[in-house]
mmCIF file of C-alpha atoms in Angstrom:
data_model
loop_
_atom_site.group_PDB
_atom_site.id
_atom_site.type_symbol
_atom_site.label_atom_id
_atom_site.label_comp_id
_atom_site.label_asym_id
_atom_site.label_seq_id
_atom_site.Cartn_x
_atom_site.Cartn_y
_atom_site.Cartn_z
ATOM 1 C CA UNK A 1 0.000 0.000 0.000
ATOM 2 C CA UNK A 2 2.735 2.325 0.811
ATOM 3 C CA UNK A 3 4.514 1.665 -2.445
ATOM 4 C CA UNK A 4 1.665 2.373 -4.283
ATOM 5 C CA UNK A 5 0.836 5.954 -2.961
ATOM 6 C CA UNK A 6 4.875 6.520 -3.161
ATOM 7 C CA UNK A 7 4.646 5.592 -6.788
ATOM 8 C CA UNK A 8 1.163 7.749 -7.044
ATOM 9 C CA UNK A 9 3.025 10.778 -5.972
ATOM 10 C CA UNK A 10 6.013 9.939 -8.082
ATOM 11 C CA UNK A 11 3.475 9.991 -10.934
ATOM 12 C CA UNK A 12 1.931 13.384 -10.046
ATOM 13 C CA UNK A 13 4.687 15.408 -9.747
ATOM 14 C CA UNK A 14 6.256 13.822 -13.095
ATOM 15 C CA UNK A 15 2.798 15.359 -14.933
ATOM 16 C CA UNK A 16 2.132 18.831 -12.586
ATOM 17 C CA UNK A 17 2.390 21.880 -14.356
ATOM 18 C CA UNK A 18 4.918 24.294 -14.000
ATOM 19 C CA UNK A 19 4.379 26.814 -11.603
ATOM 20 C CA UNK A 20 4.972 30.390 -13.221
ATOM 21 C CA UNK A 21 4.433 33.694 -10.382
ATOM 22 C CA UNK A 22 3.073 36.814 -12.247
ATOM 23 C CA UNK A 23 4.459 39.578 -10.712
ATOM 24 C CA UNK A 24 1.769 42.866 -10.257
ATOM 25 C CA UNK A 25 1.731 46.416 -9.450
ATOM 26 C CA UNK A 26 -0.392 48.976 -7.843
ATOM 27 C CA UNK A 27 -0.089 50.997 -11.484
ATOM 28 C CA UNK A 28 -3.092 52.103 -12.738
ATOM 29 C CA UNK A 29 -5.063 52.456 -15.377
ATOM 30 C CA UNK A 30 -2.581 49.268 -16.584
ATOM 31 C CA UNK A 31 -2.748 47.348 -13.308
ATOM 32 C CA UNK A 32 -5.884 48.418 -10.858
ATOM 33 C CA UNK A 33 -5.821 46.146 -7.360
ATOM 34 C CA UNK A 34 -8.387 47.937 -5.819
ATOM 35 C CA UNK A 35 -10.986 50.455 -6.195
ATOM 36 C CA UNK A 36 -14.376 50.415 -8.997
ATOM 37 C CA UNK A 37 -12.258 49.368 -11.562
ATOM 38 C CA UNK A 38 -10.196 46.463 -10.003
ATOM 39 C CA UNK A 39 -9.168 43.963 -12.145
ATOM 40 C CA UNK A 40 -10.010 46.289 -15.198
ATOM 41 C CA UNK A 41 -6.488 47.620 -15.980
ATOM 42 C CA UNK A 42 -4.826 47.131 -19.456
ATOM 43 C CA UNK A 43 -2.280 44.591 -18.530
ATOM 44 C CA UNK A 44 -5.135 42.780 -15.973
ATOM 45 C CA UNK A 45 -7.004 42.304 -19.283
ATOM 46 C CA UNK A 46 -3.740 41.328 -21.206
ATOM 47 C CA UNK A 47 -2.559 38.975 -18.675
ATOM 48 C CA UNK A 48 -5.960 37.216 -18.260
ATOM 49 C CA UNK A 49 -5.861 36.255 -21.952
ATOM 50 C CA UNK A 50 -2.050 35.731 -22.046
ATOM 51 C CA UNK A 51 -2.567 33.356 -18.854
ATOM 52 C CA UNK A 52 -5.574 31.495 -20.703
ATOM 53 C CA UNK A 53 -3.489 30.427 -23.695
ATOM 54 C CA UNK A 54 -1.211 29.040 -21.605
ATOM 55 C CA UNK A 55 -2.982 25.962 -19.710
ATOM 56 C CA UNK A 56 0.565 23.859 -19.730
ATOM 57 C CA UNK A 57 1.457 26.115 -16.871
ATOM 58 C CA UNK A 58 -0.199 26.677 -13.120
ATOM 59 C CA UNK A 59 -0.429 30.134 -12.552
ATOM 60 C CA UNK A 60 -0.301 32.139 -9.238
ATOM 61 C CA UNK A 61 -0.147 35.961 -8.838
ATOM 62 C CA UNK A 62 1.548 38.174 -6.560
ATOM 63 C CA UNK A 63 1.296 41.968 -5.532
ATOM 64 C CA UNK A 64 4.671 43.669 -5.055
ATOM 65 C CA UNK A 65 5.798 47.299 -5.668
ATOM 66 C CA UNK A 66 7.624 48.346 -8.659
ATOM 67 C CA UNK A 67 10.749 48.493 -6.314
ATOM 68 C CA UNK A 68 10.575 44.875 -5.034
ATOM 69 C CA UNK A 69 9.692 43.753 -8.656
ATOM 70 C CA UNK A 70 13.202 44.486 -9.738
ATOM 71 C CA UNK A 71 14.632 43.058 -7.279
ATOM 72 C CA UNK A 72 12.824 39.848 -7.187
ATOM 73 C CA UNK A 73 14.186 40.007 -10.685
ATOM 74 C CA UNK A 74 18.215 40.261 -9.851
ATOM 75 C CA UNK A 75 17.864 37.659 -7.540
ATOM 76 C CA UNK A 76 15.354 35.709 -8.366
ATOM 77 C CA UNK A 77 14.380 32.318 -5.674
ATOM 78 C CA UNK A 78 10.999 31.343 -8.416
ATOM 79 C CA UNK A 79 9.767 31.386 -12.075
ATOM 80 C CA UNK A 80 8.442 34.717 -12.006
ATOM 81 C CA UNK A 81 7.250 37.276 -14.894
ATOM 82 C CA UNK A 82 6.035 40.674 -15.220
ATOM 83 C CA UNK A 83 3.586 41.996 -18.114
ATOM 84 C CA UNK A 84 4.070 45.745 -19.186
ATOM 85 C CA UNK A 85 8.161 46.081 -19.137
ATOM 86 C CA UNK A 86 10.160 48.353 -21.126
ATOM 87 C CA UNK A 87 13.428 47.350 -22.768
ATOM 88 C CA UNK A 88 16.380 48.293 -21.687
ATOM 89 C CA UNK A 89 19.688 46.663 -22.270
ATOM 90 C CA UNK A 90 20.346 46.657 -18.735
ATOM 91 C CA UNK A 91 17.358 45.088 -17.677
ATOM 92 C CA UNK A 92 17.551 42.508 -20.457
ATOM 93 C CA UNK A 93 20.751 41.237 -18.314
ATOM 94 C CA UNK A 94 18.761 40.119 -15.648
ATOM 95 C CA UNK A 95 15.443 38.794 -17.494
ATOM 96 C CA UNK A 96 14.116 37.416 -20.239
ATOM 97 C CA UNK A 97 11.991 39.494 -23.140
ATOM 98 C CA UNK A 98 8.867 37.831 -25.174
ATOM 99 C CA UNK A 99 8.427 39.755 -28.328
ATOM 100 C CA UNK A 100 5.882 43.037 -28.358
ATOM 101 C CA UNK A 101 3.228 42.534 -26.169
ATOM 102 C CA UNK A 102 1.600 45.937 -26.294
ATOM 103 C CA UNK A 103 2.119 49.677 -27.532
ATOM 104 C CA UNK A 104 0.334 52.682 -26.009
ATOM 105 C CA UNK A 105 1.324 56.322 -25.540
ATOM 106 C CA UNK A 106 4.702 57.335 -23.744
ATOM 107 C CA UNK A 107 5.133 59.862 -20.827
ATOM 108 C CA UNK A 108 4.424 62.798 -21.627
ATOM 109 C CA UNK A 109 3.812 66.625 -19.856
ATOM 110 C CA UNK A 110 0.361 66.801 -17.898
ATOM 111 C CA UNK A 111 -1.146 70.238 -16.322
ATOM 112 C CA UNK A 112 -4.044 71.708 -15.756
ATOM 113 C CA UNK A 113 -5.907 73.206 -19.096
ATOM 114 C CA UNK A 114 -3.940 76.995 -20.006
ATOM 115 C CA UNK A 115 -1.567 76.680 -17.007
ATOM 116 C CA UNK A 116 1.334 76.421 -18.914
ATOM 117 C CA UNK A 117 0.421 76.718 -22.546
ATOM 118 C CA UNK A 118 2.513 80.287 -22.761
ATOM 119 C CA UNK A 119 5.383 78.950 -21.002
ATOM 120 C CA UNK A 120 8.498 79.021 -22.685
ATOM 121 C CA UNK A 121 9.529 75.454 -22.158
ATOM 122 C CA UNK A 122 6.314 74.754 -24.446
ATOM 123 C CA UNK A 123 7.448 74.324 -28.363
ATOM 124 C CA UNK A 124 5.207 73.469 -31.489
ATOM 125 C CA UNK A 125 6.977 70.071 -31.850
ATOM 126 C CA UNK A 126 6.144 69.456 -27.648
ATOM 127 C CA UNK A 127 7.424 70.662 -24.627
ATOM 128 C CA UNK A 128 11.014 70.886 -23.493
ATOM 129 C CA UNK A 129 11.660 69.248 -20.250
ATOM 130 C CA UNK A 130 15.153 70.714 -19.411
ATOM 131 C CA UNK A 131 13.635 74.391 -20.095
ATOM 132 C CA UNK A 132 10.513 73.172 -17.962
ATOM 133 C CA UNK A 133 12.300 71.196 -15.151
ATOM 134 C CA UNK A 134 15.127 73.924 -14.404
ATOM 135 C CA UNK A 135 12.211 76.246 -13.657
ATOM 136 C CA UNK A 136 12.645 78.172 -10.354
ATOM 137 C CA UNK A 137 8.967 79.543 -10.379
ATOM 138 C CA UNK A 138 7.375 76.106 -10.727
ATOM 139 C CA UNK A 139 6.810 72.176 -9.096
ATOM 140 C CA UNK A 140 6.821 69.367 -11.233
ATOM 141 C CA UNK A 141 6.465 65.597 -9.876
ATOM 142 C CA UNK A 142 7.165 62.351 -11.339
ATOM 143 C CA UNK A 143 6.824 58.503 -10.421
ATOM 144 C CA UNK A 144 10.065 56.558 -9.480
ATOM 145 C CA UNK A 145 11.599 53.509 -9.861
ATOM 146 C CA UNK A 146 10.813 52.812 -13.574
ATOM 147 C CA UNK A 147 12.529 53.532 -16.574
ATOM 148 C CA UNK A 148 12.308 56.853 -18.350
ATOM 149 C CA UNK A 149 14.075 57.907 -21.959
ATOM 150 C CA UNK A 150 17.236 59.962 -21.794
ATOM 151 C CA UNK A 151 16.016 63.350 -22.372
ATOM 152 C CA UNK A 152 14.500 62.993 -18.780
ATOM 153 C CA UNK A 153 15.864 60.839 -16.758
ATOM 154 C CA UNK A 154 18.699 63.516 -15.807
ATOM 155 C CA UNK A 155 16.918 66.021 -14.609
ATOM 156 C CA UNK A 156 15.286 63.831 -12.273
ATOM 157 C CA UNK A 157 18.135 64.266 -9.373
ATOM 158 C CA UNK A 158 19.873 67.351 -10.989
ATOM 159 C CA UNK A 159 20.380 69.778 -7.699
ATOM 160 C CA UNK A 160 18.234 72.773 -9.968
ATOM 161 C CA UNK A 161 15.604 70.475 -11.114
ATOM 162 C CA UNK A 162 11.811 71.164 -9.565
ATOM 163 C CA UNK A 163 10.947 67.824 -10.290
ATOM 164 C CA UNK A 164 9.976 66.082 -6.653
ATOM 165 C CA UNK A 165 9.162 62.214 -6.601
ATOM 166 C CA UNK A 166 5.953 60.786 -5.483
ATOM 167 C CA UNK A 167 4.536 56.992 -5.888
ATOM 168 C CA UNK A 168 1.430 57.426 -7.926
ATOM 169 C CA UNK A 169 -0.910 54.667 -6.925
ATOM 170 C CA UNK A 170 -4.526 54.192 -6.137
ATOM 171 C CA UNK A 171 -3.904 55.819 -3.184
ATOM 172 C CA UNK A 172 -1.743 59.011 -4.477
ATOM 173 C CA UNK A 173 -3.824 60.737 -6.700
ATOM 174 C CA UNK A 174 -1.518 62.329 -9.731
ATOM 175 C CA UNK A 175 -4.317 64.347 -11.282
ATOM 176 C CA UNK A 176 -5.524 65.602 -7.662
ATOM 177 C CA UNK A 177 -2.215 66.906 -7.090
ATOM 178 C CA UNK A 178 -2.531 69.038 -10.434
ATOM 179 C CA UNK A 179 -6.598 69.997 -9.181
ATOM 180 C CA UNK A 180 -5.252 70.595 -5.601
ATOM 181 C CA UNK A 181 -2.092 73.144 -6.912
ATOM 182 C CA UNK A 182 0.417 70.887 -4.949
ATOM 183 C CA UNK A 183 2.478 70.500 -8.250
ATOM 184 C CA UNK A 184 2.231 72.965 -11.547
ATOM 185 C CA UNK A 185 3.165 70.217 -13.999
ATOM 186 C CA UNK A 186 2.933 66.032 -13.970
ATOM 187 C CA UNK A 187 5.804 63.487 -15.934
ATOM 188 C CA UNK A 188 2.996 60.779 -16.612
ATOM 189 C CA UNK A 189 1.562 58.591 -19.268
ATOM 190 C CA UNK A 190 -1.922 60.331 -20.468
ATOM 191 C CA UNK A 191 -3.767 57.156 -19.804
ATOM 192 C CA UNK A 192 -3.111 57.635 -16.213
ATOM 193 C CA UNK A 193 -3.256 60.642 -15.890
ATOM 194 C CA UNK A 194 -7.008 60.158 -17.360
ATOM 195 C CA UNK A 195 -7.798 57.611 -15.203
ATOM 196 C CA UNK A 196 -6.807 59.344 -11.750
ATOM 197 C CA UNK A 197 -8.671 61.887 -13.285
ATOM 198 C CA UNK A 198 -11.965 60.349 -13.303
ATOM 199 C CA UNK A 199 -11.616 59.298 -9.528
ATOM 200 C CA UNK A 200 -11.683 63.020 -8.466
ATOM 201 C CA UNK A 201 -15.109 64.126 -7.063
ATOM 202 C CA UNK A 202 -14.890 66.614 -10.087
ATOM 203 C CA UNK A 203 -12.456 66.328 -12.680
ATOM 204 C CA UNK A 204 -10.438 68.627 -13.963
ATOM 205 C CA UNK A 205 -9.279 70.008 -17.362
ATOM 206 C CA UNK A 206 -5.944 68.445 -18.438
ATOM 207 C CA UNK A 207 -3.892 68.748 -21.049
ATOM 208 C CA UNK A 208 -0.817 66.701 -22.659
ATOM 209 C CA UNK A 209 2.150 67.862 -24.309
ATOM 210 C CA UNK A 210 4.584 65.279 -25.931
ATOM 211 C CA UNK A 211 8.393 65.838 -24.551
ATOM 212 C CA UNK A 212 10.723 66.817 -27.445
ATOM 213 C CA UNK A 213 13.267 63.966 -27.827
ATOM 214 C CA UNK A 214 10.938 61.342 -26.595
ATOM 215 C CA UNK A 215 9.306 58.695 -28.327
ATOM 216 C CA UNK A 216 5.475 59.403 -29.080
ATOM 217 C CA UNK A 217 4.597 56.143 -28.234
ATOM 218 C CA UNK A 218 6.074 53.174 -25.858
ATOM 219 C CA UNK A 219 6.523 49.276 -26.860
ATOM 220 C CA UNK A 220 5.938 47.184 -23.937
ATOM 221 C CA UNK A 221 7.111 43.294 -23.428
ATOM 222 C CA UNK A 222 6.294 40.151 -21.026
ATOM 223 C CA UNK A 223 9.262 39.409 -19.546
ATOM 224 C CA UNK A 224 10.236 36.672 -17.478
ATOM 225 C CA UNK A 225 13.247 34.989 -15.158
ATOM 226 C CA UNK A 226 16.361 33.426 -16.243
ATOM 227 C CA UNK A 227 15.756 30.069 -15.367
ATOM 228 C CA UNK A 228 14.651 26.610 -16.764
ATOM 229 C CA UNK A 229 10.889 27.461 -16.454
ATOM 230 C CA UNK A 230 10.686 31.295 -17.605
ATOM 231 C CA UNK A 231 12.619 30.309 -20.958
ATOM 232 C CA UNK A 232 10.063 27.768 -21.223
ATOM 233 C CA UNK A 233 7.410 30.625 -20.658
ATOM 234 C CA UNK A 234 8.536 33.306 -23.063
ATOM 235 C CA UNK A 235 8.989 30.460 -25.654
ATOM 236 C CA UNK A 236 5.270 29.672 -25.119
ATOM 237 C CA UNK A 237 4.416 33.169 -24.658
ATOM 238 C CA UNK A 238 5.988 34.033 -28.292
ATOM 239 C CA UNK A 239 3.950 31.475 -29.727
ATOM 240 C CA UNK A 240 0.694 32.393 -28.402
ATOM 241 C CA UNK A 241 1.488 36.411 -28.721
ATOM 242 C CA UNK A 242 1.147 36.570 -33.051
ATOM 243 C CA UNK A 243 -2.057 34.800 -32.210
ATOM 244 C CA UNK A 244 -3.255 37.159 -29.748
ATOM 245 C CA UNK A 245 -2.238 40.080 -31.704
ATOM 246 C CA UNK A 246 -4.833 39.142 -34.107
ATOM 247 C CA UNK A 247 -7.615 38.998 -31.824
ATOM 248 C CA UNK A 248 -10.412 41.803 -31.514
ATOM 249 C CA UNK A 249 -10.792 41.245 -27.709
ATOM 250 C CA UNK A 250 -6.839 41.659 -27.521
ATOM 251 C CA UNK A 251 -6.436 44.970 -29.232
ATOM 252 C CA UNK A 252 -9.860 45.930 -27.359
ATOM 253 C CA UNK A 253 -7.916 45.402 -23.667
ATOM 254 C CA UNK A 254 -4.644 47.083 -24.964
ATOM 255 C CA UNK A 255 -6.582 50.008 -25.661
ATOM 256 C CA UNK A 256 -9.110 50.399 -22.059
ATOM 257 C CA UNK A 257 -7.513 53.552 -21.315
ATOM 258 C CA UNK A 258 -7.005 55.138 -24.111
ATOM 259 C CA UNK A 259 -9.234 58.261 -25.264
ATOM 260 C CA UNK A 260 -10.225 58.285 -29.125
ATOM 261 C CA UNK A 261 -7.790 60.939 -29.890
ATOM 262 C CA UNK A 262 -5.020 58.908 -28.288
ATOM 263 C CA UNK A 263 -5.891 55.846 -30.256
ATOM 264 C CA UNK A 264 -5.609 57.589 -33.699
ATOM 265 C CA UNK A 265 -2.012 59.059 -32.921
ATOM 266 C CA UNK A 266 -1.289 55.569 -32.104
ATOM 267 C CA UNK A 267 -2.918 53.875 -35.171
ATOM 268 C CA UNK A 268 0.363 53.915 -37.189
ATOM 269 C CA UNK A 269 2.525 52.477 -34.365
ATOM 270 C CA UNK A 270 0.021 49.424 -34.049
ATOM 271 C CA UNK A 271 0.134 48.248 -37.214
ATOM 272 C CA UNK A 272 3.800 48.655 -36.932
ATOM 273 C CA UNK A 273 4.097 46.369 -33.786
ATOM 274 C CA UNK A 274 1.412 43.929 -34.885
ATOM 275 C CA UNK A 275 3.398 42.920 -38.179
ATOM 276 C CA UNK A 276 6.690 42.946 -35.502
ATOM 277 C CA UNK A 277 5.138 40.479 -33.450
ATOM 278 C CA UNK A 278 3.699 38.309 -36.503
ATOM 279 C CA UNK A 279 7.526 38.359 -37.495
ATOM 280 C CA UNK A 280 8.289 37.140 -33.821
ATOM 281 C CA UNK A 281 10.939 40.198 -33.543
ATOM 282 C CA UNK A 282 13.163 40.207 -30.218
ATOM 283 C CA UNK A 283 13.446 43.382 -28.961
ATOM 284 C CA UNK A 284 16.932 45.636 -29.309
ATOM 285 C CA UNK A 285 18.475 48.993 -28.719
ATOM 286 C CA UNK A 286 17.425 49.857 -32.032
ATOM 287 C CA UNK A 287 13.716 48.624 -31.751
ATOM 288 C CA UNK A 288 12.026 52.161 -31.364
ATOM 289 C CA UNK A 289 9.093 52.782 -32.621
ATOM 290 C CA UNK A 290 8.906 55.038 -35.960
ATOM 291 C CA UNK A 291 7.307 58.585 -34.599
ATOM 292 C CA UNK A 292 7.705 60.238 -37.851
ATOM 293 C CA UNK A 293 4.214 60.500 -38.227
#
């Protein structure tokens, strides 16, 4: 009897699944934990669907911040992925990148409505961050801990910079610091900023400006540990992605967020990345999106 249930647990573990930990963040509108609109983010959606075409592996998910999700990354102790990264070539030293997963619009310059629409830092083309952050006579305010393009990411600890650092999350509202005057001027994605936006009692008229020497748009990617089971993952995952890509309900959930005039500007840049991730194209240092248009 005892040799049979040793050789009937022998036999289940040989056939369990793999266990693979999805990694999540308090980073709305792309990952909501709490709140009316829990579960509704743009990489909750993704992930779902991602998660259902891949039934060879047991799932589990776990809530971190975005400062504990890089570390669990550099010293990883399980199979663990993370939907919504941005490539860097650092970071691609320490995980593992699928092929596009999604494209949406990149930081950008929020304020309130005619608050800053005369200031000089404000050019046809966009607005010019080093102009804007080396302001005495203004606050700006941006999120940490995540990756930002080169024309920013120095003024965010220069000594004359007005830039301050606050964790936007369900609980800091980004938008209600515009509303409330705290800060003059917000580094965010417009998708977030929207979405804080409609939690305020009564919202309030924002505006966007693109940053001059910054990508228009931002090319996201699953990526996943260094070990046995997360190559095994982003090998499934780049099978299942081209596939995905070509689903209604797909493009639907990378798009939750996004405002109609927002969509259009991106138009050209997803039909870019869908015939990318049709080719199965692994992302580079030259993979940047074309914002000619």
């Amino acid at each position: 009897m005892l040799l049979r249930c040793l050789l009937l647990l022998l036999a289940s573990s040989a056939y369990a699944k793999p266990q693979l930990t999805w990694l999540q963040t308090d980073w709305p509108p792309h990952q909501i934990v709490n709140g009316p609109f829990q579960g509704q983010g743009t990489f909750d959606l993704l992930q779902q669907q991602i998660m259902a075409a891949l039934p060879q592996f047991s799932h589990d998910t776990r809530l971190v911040s975005l400062a504990r999700l890089e570390q669990i990354f550099q010293q990883p102790d399980a199979a663990s992925c993370a939907l919504g990264t941005l490539y860097s070539e650092e970071r691609a030293q320490s995980r593992l990148f699928s092929t596009p997963m999604a494209v949406g619009p990149a930081v950008a310059v929020g304020y309130i409505a005619g608050k800053l629409t005369t200031h000089p830092a404000m050019q046809p083309e966009g607005a010019d961050i080093r102009v804007l952050a080396l302001d005495k006579t203004i606050r700006g305010a941006f999120q940490p801990n995540r990756l930002y393009p080169d024309v920013i990411a120095p003024l965010l600890h220069h000594p004359d910079s007005n830039l301050s650092s606050h964790a936007f999350t369900s609980e800091i509202n980004a938008a209600g610091l515009l509303a409330g005057n705290r800060v003059d001027y917000v580094v965010e994605y417009p998708e977030r900023m929207q979405y804080y936006n409609q939690l305020l009692p009564e919202a309030a008229a924002l505006e966007h400006r693109a940053i001059v020497g910054a990508n228009v748009a931002s090319v996201s990617y699953v990526t996943c540990s260094q070990d046995s089971i997360g190559q095994a993952a982003i090998e499934a995952i780049d099978q299942v992605l081209p596939v995905l890509w070509q689903s209604t309900e797909y493009l639907q959930a990378m798009q939750r967020w996004l405002d109609s005039s927002a969509q259009r500007r991106l138009s050209t840049d997803l039909q870019q990345l869908q015939q990318q991730t049709l080719m199965q194209l692994k992302p580079g240092p030259d993979d940047a999106v074309d914002t000619g248009h």
